[in-house]
XYZ file of C-alpha atoms in Angstrom:
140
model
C 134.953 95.844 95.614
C 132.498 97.662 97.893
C 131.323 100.878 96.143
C 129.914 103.494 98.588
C 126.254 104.749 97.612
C 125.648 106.907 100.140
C 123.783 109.255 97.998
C 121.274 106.571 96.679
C 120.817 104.455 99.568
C 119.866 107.636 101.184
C 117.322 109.162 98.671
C 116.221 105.660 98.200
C 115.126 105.000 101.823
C 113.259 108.526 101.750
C 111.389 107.486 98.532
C 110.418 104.069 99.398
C 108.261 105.546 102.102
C 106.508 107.502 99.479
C 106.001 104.940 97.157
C 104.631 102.887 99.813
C 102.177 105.824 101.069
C 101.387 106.429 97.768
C 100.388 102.508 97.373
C 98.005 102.249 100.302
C 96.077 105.507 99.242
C 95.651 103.958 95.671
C 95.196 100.924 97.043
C 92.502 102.807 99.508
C 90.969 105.175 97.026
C 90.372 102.069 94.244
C 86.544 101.479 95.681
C 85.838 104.739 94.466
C 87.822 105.762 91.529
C 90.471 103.538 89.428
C 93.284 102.075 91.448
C 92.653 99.400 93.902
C 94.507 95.825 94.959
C 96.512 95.238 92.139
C 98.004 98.885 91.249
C 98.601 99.141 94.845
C 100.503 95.182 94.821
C 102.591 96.870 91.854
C 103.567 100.225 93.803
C 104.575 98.514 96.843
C 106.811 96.005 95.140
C 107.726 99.090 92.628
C 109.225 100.309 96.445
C 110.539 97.046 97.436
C 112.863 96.638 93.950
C 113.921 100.469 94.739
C 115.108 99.352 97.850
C 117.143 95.933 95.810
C 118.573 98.904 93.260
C 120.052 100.546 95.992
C 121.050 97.697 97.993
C 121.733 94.273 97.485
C 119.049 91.059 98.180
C 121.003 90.002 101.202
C 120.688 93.585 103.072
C 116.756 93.840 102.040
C 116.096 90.293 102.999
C 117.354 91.689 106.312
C 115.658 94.747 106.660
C 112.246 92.832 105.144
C 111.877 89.176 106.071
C 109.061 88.373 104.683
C 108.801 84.932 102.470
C 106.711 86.170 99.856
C 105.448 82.843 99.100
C 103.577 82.358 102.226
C 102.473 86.279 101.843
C 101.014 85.072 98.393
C 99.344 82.309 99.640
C 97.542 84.763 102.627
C 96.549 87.011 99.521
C 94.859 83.990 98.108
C 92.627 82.591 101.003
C 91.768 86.016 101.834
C 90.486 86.610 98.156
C 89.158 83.411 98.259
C 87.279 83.719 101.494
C 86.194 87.093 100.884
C 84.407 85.696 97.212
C 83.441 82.511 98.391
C 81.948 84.220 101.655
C 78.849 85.532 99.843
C 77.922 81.669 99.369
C 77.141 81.159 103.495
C 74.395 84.230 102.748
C 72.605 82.374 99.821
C 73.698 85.328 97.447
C 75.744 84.753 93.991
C 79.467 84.339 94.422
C 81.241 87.443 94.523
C 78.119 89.555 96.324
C 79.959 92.109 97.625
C 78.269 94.316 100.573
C 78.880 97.325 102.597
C 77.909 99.126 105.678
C 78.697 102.404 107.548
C 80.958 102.135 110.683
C 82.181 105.338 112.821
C 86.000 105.037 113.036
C 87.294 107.773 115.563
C 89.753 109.666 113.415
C 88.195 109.018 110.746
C 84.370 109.396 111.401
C 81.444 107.694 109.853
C 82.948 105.537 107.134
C 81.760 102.901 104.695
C 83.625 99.658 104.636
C 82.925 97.121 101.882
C 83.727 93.784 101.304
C 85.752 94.305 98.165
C 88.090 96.352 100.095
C 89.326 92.673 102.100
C 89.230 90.737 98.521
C 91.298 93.863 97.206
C 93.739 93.279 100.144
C 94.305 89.606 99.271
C 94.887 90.713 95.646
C 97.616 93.172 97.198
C 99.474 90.613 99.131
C 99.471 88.181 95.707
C 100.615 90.798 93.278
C 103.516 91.720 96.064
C 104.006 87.738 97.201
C 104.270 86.837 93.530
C 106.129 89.767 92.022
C 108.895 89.923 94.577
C 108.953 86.243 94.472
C 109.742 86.761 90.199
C 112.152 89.232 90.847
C 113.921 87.590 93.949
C 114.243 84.189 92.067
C 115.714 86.111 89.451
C 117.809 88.132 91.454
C 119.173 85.797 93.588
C 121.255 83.837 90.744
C 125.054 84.564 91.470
């Protein structure tokens, strides 16, 4: 029996945007005050299961194909290479730096290192969560 969620699906697709715009500014303002990669990973899949709630796994397999295990394992050699990077400058591991670039838009901004590992720990804490929740999910 098909049951017709108009109402939710509709709100849902509306909030999911939120949730996700709300993820990149925490995941964005986390150099600076608390928030970063990981609060950011757990907002956007927060989004993602929103979107499973309201629909079911086949529908936002289509409207998302992503294989989260291959997203999880980018996460990983960018964290990786972002730590391990620091090692090539003869500086301890995990030496994070930063510099001031002008970004037109957005004017003279600082852009550290920690904000590239903090974008491979967003793409594990999405790869691996939705991976959880898929395997979980997908049992019939």
């Amino acid at each position: 029996m098909k049951t017709n969620d108009l109402i939710i699906q509709t709100t849902t697709k509306v909030v999911f945007f939120i949730i996700f715009l709300f993820s990149i500014h925490i995941f964005f303002a986390g150099h600076y005050t608390p928030g970063g990669g990981f609060v950011g990973g757990l907002l956007m899949s927060s989004a993602i299961v929103l979107l499973l709630l309201a629909f079911d796994l086949k529908t936002v397999q289509e409207m998302l194909p992503i294989n989260y295990t291959i997203l999880t394992a980018i996460g990983l050699l960018i964290s990786l290479a972002t730590a391990a990077g620091s090692i090539f400058f003869n500086v301890p591991f995990f030496t994070h730096v930063y510099d001031y670039f002008y970004i037109p838009l957005l004017g003279e901004t600082s852009i550290h290192t920690a904000m590239f590992f903090d974008t491979g720990v967003y793409l594990v804490v999405v790869g691996v969560t939705m991976t959880i929740i898929q395997m979980i999910g997908g049992d019939e």
